[in-house]
Amino acid sequence: MSTTSQPASSPTAQFGTVFAEQLTRARWTVGGGWEPWEVAPVADTTLHPASHCLHYASTIFEGLKAHRGVDGTVRIFRLADHVARMQRSAAPLHLPVPDAQALTEMIVEAVRVNLDLVPEPPGSLYLRPTLLGVQQNIGAAASPSTEALLFVLASPVGAYFGAGGLRLLVDTDQGRTMPGFGTVKSGLNYALALGPLRRAKESHDAGQVLFCPGGVVQETGAANIILMDGERVVTPALNAEFLHGVTRDSVLTLAADIGFAVDERELTADEVVAWARRRNGEIALSGTAAVLSPVSTLIADGQDVTVGSGEVGPTTTRIREAMAALQTGQKPDKHGWMTVVSAE
């Protein structure tokens, strides 16, 4: 059975703007449950203007990637963990919890029918499982949707952030999401960050905002924060105020494998700024899209603070290369994170 396909060229378009022509989808109703999933054209997937999700934010999603190995084999990174997180996101929004096996099959098939679109490294095929409330009723503001649509969209991508280190504004006033809702991967949480991100860009030319309400670090608008030096990897301990990143967990696991001490605890904004001022201090953002993207400058109290040397640090590089080697089949998958996708 073949596990390889002809690779696509490396993507040059902006991240998330090019899409496969086929997706997988399934429908659910409160009385009939889940229908069998199917492969369908992207262009054939439509929403009624009265759909519940368009008016009352009944929508969640996931983001994960399929990678082409050096041997041509395509593998999905940490599939089971993303499926589990999507299940956890569904319940708080009173959407039907997808069956783990069915969702797994849908994601694998979305890759299989688009194998020729999986780029060569460092590109990848980004996968966006999405669950929407689609009941056609604009009077249902006080009740969950009685109908839902689940689909898995595929997009060949390159880097999420551009070349060079990020400028990161430290915001000690606003929280990342609504209190207690940070672990839900919902579009609403991302919408809440749009205003601060726009203001940070306009006033400080910042690419991201680090939300630290009351001086306590949460995360940025699109990724978790990781502090590193030659010996340690430090990150905020998990709580209900920010997303529990799969890539974050991967970074910590790989760092421990290499031999770094891993410290998960409450972090303050002052500590992050002090870390940046250290000669060997490194700061990076972790996420499925971001992978492990270095921060070159913090903006705190209106002042620029160069992170370490201002260049990509050796620890960031080492962990990022270890992850890439695993994802492309160059090192053993001892944690069982990779799912091989067959062409047949």
PDB file of N, CA, C and O in Angstrom, residues 173-177 192 211-213 218:
ATOM      1  N   ASP A 173      -3.584  45.305  30.815  1.00  0.00           N
ATOM      2  CA  ASP A 173      -4.958  45.722  31.120  1.00  0.00           C
ATOM      3  C   ASP A 173      -6.002  44.686  30.707  1.00  0.00           C
ATOM      4  O   ASP A 173      -6.857  44.305  31.507  1.00  0.00           O
ATOM      5  N   GLN A 174      -5.926  44.219  29.476  1.00  0.00           N
ATOM      6  CA  GLN A 174      -6.992  43.378  28.935  1.00  0.00           C
ATOM      7  C   GLN A 174      -6.634  41.898  28.997  1.00  0.00           C
ATOM      8  O   GLN A 174      -5.478  41.518  28.791  1.00  0.00           O
ATOM      9  N   GLY A 175      -7.659  41.058  29.249  1.00  0.00           N
ATOM     10  CA  GLY A 175      -7.493  39.616  29.194  1.00  0.00           C
ATOM     11  C   GLY A 175      -7.644  39.098  27.782  1.00  0.00           C
ATOM     12  O   GLY A 175      -8.169  39.781  26.901  1.00  0.00           O
ATOM     13  N   ARG A 176      -7.169  37.875  27.562  1.00  0.00           N
ATOM     14  CA  ARG A 176      -7.202  37.268  26.226  1.00  0.00           C
ATOM     15  C   ARG A 176      -8.623  36.953  25.784  1.00  0.00           C
ATOM     16  O   ARG A 176      -8.984  37.145  24.629  1.00  0.00           O
ATOM     17  N   THR A 177      -9.460  36.440  26.699  1.00  0.00           N
ATOM     18  CA  THR A 177     -10.815  36.018  26.345  1.00  0.00           C
ATOM     19  C   THR A 177     -11.758  36.363  27.481  1.00  0.00           C
ATOM     20  O   THR A 177     -11.375  36.974  28.480  1.00  0.00           O
ATOM     21  N   LEU A 192     -12.309  38.819  19.991  1.00  0.00           N
ATOM     22  CA  LEU A 192     -12.061  39.704  21.124  1.00  0.00           C
ATOM     23  C   LEU A 192     -10.657  40.305  21.099  1.00  0.00           C
ATOM     24  O   LEU A 192     -10.415  41.351  21.702  1.00  0.00           O
ATOM     25  N   PHE A 211      -1.217  39.215  26.318  1.00  0.00           N
ATOM     26  CA  PHE A 211      -2.247  39.631  27.262  1.00  0.00           C
ATOM     27  C   PHE A 211      -1.852  39.218  28.688  1.00  0.00           C
ATOM     28  O   PHE A 211      -1.658  38.035  28.977  1.00  0.00           O
ATOM     29  N   CYS A 212      -1.727  40.218  29.550  1.00  0.00           N
ATOM     30  CA  CYS A 212      -1.291  40.013  30.934  1.00  0.00           C
ATOM     31  C   CYS A 212      -2.188  40.818  31.881  1.00  0.00           C
ATOM     32  O   CYS A 212      -1.725  41.769  32.517  1.00  0.00           O
ATOM     33  N   PRO A 213      -3.478  40.497  31.979  1.00  0.00           N
ATOM     34  CA  PRO A 213      -4.359  41.295  32.841  1.00  0.00           C
ATOM     35  C   PRO A 213      -3.888  41.267  34.291  1.00  0.00           C
ATOM     36  O   PRO A 213      -3.585  40.205  34.827  1.00  0.00           O
ATOM     37  N   GLN A 218      -1.013  35.509  30.234  1.00  0.00           N
ATOM     38  CA  GLN A 218      -1.895  34.484  29.675  1.00  0.00           C
ATOM     39  C   GLN A 218      -1.279  33.960  28.365  1.00  0.00           C
ATOM     40  O   GLN A 218      -0.502  33.031  28.374  1.00  0.00           O
TER      41      GLN A 218
END
